[in-house]
Structures are given as structure tokens and as C-alpha cells.
PDB file of C-alpha atoms in Angstrom:
ATOM      1  CA  MET A 260      95.202 121.338  86.936  1.00 46.00           C
ATOM      2  CA  LYS A 261      93.116 121.910  84.266  1.00 50.00           C
ATOM      3  CA  ARG A 262      95.933 122.538  82.042  1.00 49.00           C
ATOM      4  CA  LEU A 263      96.662 118.611  82.023  1.00 56.00           C
ATOM      5  CA  PRO A 264      94.158 117.300  79.770  1.00 63.00           C
ATOM      6  CA  LEU A 265      95.796 120.091  77.399  1.00 63.00           C
ATOM      7  CA  THR A 266      99.386 120.087  77.892  1.00 65.00           C
ATOM      8  CA  GLY A 267      98.932 115.148  76.679  1.00 67.00           C
ATOM      9  CA  LEU A 268      96.543 116.446  73.994  1.00 66.00           C
ATOM     10  CA  LEU A 269      99.575 118.342  72.745  1.00 62.00           C
ATOM     11  CA  LEU A 270     101.991 115.625  73.612  1.00 66.00           C
ATOM     12  CA  ALA A 271     100.010 112.774  72.056  1.00 68.00           C
ATOM     13  CA  GLY A 272      99.799 115.356  69.253  1.00 65.00           C
ATOM     14  CA  LEU A 273     104.339 115.252  68.911  1.00 59.00           C
ATOM     15  CA  LEU A 274     103.955 111.475  69.753  1.00 64.00           C
ATOM     16  CA  ALA A 275     101.957 111.023  66.260  1.00 64.00           C
ATOM     17  CA  ALA A 276     104.414 112.880  64.446  1.00 57.00           C
ATOM     18  CA  VAL A 277     107.339 111.073  64.653  1.00 58.00           C
ATOM     19  CA  PRO A 278     107.615 107.996  63.090  1.00 56.00           C
ATOM     20  CA  VAL A 279     107.493 104.357  64.212  1.00 57.00           C
ATOM     21  CA  VAL A 280     110.032 101.813  63.097  1.00 58.00           C
ATOM     22  CA  GLN A 281     108.145  98.512  63.063  1.00 62.00           C
ATOM     23  CA  ALA A 282     110.568  95.557  62.473  1.00 58.00           C
ATOM     24  CA  ASP A 283     109.778  91.649  61.383  1.00 67.00           C
ATOM     25  CA  PRO A 284     109.579  89.401  64.960  1.00 71.00           C
ATOM     26  CA  GLY A 285     112.561  87.455  63.877  1.00 72.00           C
ATOM     27  CA  GLN A 286     114.809  90.105  61.873  1.00 73.00           C
ATOM     28  CA  VAL A 287     117.581  91.380  64.681  1.00 71.00           C
ATOM     29  CA  LEU A 288     118.567  95.659  64.226  1.00 69.00           C
ATOM     30  CA  TYR A 289     121.527  96.581  65.195  1.00 71.00           C
ATOM     31  CA  PRO A 290     122.790 100.528  65.620  1.00 73.00           C
ATOM     32  CA  GLY A 291     125.046 100.000  62.862  1.00 65.00           C
ATOM     33  CA  GLY A 292     122.037  98.548  60.034  1.00 61.00           C
ATOM     34  CA  ASN A 293     122.539  95.596  58.688  1.00 59.00           C
ATOM     35  CA  PRO A 294     126.745  94.105  59.241  1.00 59.00           C
ATOM     36  CA  ALA A 295     127.370  92.228  56.197  1.00 61.00           C
ATOM     37  CA  SER A 296     126.829  95.353  54.883  1.00 54.00           C
ATOM     38  CA  ALA A 297     129.971  97.477  53.413  1.00 44.00           C
ATOM     39  CA  GLY A 298     129.500 100.745  53.047  1.00 50.00           C
ATOM     40  CA  PRO A 299     127.088 102.939  54.774  1.00 53.00           C
ATOM     41  CA  ALA A 300     123.576 101.882  55.972  1.00 51.00           C
ATOM     42  CA  VAL A 301     121.010 103.491  54.156  1.00 54.00           C
ATOM     43  CA  PRO A 302     116.803 104.698  55.243  1.00 54.00           C
ATOM     44  CA  ALA A 303     114.709 103.116  53.536  1.00 56.00           C
ATOM     45  CA  ALA A 304     112.311 105.209  51.112  1.00 56.00           C
ATOM     46  CA  GLY A 305     109.877 106.775  53.976  1.00 53.00           C
ATOM     47  CA  GLY A 306     110.931 105.514  56.821  1.00 56.00           C
ATOM     48  CA  GLY A 307     113.164 109.299  58.134  1.00 60.00           C
ATOM     49  CA  ALA A 308     111.305 112.650  59.237  1.00 67.00           C
ATOM     50  CA  GLY A 309     109.895 114.506  56.492  1.00 75.00           C
ATOM     51  CA  PRO A 310     110.422 118.238  56.281  1.00 80.00           C
ATOM     52  CA  LEU A 311     106.180 118.576  56.943  1.00 82.00           C
ATOM     53  CA  THR A 312     106.616 116.098  60.070  1.00 83.00           C
ATOM     54  CA  ILE A 313     109.155 117.972  61.242  1.00 85.00           C
ATOM     55  CA  VAL A 314     107.576 121.429  60.341  1.00 86.00           C
ATOM     56  CA  GLY A 315     104.395 119.734  61.748  1.00 86.00           C
ATOM     57  CA  ALA A 316     106.037 119.192  65.159  1.00 87.00           C
ATOM     58  CA  LEU A 317     107.652 122.330  65.643  1.00 89.00           C
ATOM     59  CA  PHE A 318     103.976 123.949  65.344  1.00 90.00           C
ATOM     60  CA  LEU A 319     102.370 121.852  67.358  1.00 89.00           C
ATOM     61  CA  ALA A 320     105.588 122.719  69.960  1.00 90.00           C
ATOM     62  CA  GLY A 321     105.389 125.956  69.294  1.00 90.00           C
ATOM     63  CA  ALA A 322     101.170 126.328  70.152  1.00 88.00           C
ATOM     64  CA  GLY A 323     100.736 124.003  73.455  1.00 86.00           C
ATOM     65  CA  GLY A 324     104.083 126.750  74.434  1.00 86.00           C
ATOM     66  CA  TRP A 325     102.126 130.160  73.733  1.00 85.00           C
ATOM     67  CA  LEU A 326      99.124 128.508  75.171  1.00 81.00           C
ATOM     68  CA  VAL A 327     101.015 127.047  78.853  1.00 81.00           C
ATOM     69  CA  TRP A 328     102.217 131.159  77.930  1.00 79.00           C
ATOM     70  CA  ARG A 329      98.861 132.116  77.434  1.00 75.00           C
ATOM     71  CA  GLY A 330      97.333 130.214  79.935  1.00 71.00           C
ATOM     72  CA  ARG A 331      99.126 132.287  83.308  1.00 66.00           C
ATOM     73  CA  LYS A 332      97.405 135.166  82.360  1.00 60.00           C
ATOM     74  CA  LEU A 333      93.846 134.342  80.915  1.00 59.00           C
ATOM     75  CA  ASN A 334      91.255 132.632  83.056  1.00 57.00           C
ATOM     76  CA  LEU A 335      90.555 129.732  82.177  1.00 55.00           C
ATOM     77  CA  ALA A 336      87.729 127.593  82.277  1.00 58.00           C
ATOM     78  CA  GLY A 337      88.085 125.981  86.281  1.00 59.00           C
ATOM     79  CA  ARG A 338      89.879 129.302  87.536  1.00 58.00           C
ATOM     80  CA  ASP A 339      88.389 132.023  89.294  1.00 62.00           C
ATOM     81  CA  PRO A 340      89.219 135.016  88.161  1.00 67.00           C
ATOM     82  CA  ARG A 341      91.962 136.872  90.699  1.00 73.00           C
ATOM     83  CA  GLN A 342      89.866 139.415  93.184  1.00 82.00           C
ATOM     84  CA  LEU A 343      92.963 140.574  95.491  1.00 88.00           C
ATOM     85  CA  VAL A 344      95.061 142.710  94.411  1.00 89.00           C
ATOM     86  CA  ILE A 345      98.294 144.955  96.251  1.00 92.00           C
ATOM     87  CA  ASN A 346      98.447 147.872  94.192  1.00 92.00           C
ATOM     88  CA  GLU A 347     100.896 149.447  96.550  1.00 94.00           C
ATOM     89  CA  THR A 348     104.080 148.697  99.171  1.00 95.00           C
ATOM     90  CA  ARG A 349     106.427 150.539 100.737  1.00 96.00           C
ATOM     91  CA  SER A 350     108.767 149.633 102.777  1.00 95.00           C
ATOM     92  CA  LEU A 351     108.811 151.442 106.949  1.00 94.00           C
ATOM     93  CA  GLY A 352     112.834 149.374 107.005  1.00 92.00           C
ATOM     94  CA  SER A 353     113.010 147.115 109.850  1.00 92.00           C
ATOM     95  CA  ARG A 354     110.732 144.596 107.929  1.00 93.00           C
ATOM     96  CA  GLN A 355     108.442 146.875 108.468  1.00 95.00           C
ATOM     97  CA  TYR A 356     106.169 147.054 105.630  1.00 95.00           C
ATOM     98  CA  LEU A 357     102.442 149.597 104.493  1.00 96.00           C
ATOM     99  CA  VAL A 358      99.828 147.972 101.828  1.00 96.00           C
ATOM    100  CA  VAL A 359      97.046 148.893  99.664  1.00 95.00           C
ATOM    101  CA  ALA A 360      95.512 146.478  99.010  1.00 95.00           C
ATOM    102  CA  SER A 361      92.113 146.186  97.446  1.00 92.00           C
ATOM    103  CA  TYR A 362      89.457 143.440  97.353  1.00 90.00           C
ATOM    104  CA  GLU A 363      85.989 143.368  96.025  1.00 87.00           C
ATOM    105  CA  GLY A 364      85.860 147.146  95.285  1.00 85.00           C
ATOM    106  CA  LYS A 365      87.279 148.406  98.969  1.00 91.00           C
ATOM    107  CA  LYS A 366      90.582 150.118  99.093  1.00 93.00           C
ATOM    108  CA  LEU A 367      92.287 148.863 102.933  1.00 95.00           C
ATOM    109  CA  LEU A 368      95.694 150.064 104.025  1.00 96.00           C
ATOM    110  CA  LEU A 369      97.752 146.911 105.580  1.00 96.00           C
ATOM    111  CA  GLY A 370      99.856 147.437 108.474  1.00 96.00           C
ATOM    112  CA  VAL A 371     102.416 144.363 108.143  1.00 95.00           C
ATOM    113  CA  CYS A 372     105.229 143.436 110.279  1.00 94.00           C
ATOM    114  CA  PRO A 373     106.627 139.864 111.288  1.00 94.00           C
ATOM    115  CA  GLY A 374     104.538 137.829 112.657  1.00 93.00           C
ATOM    116  CA  ARG A 375     101.810 140.814 112.360  1.00 95.00           C
ATOM    117  CA  ILE A 376      98.900 142.038 110.211  1.00 95.00           C
ATOM    118  CA  ASP A 377      96.716 144.716 111.155  1.00 96.00           C
ATOM    119  CA  LEU A 378      94.083 146.440 109.525  1.00 95.00           C
ATOM    120  CA  LEU A 379      94.846 150.341 109.628  1.00 96.00           C
ATOM    121  CA  THR A 380      91.706 151.778 107.704  1.00 95.00           C
ATOM    122  CA  PRO A 381      89.901 151.551 104.993  1.00 94.00           C
ATOM    123  CA  LEU A 382      90.462 154.078 102.026  1.00 93.00           C
ATOM    124  CA  GLU A 383      88.408 155.782  99.300  1.00 85.00           C
ATOM    125  CA  SER A 384      88.166 154.737  95.680  1.00 66.00           C
ATOM    126  CA  ARG A 385      88.724 157.487  93.910  1.00 67.00           C
ATOM    127  CA  PRO A 386      89.664 158.662  90.842  1.00 65.00           C
ATOM    128  CA  ALA A 387      93.459 158.502  89.962  1.00 63.00           C
ATOM    129  CA  ARG A 388      94.776 162.252  90.634  1.00 66.00           C
ATOM    130  CA  GLU A 389      95.852 164.229  86.954  1.00 65.00           C
ATOM    131  CA  LYS A 390      99.764 166.098  86.771  1.00 62.00           C
ATOM    132  CA  SER A 391     100.348 168.886  85.890  1.00 56.00           C
TER     133      SER A 391
END
């Protein structure tokens, strides 16, 4: 839940970019404007969202999306780096698999079937063979 403050900060930035309409306490607001006016409602100067506000909101949304996307791949503060890695799997049929897993620099060959996981043998770490 370390992303919650970052997400809250981005949401607050987006809300700050949206203009707020303030009315007098005794004034009644109508959806279409003043009912006494015959023509279409004309917004007051500075009452609408200007191009700078829209660009700012789009920038904040893009930055927030980028941070969330990058946060999935990076080690953010408070997260432990992943040490257990599944290097390769092979299906043997009938829901049985051979799995090569690495943990803290050690490779292990595991046999996996429904309801059971067996350590078959530890593997030696050798450099990858070059294909000729």
C-alpha cells in the first residue's frame, strides 16, 4: 500500500486543476443559465476551463499513469526485490510439470503435480552454452 500517498497526491493535483464555481448563498443556480434570459447562457470571463488547465490536468494524469506503470517494474521504497524466479517449466502431461526455479543464486529442479511439489535435485549454475 505504498502507492496510496502517491495516488492521493496525483488525485489532489487533478482536483486542484478543475475550476470551482462559487455562488452567493442566496443565489439559485439553474442548469441552463438564468431562466429570465431568452438567449443561450454565456459563461462569465474566467469561469471556464482554459487551455492551460486542460493541459495541466492531462499532464498530471499522464504522469500518474506513467508512475503506476513504472512502479510495477521498479523496486519502490518498502518493497523487497523478488528473489524467487521461475526460470523454465515443461509440461509432462496430466497436470504434471518440471520446473527450474532460482532462489538466492541456487537453482532447483522441482516436480509439480496436483497436491504435491517435490525437490528432484539441486542444479549447478553453469554459464549458458553458446549455440553454434
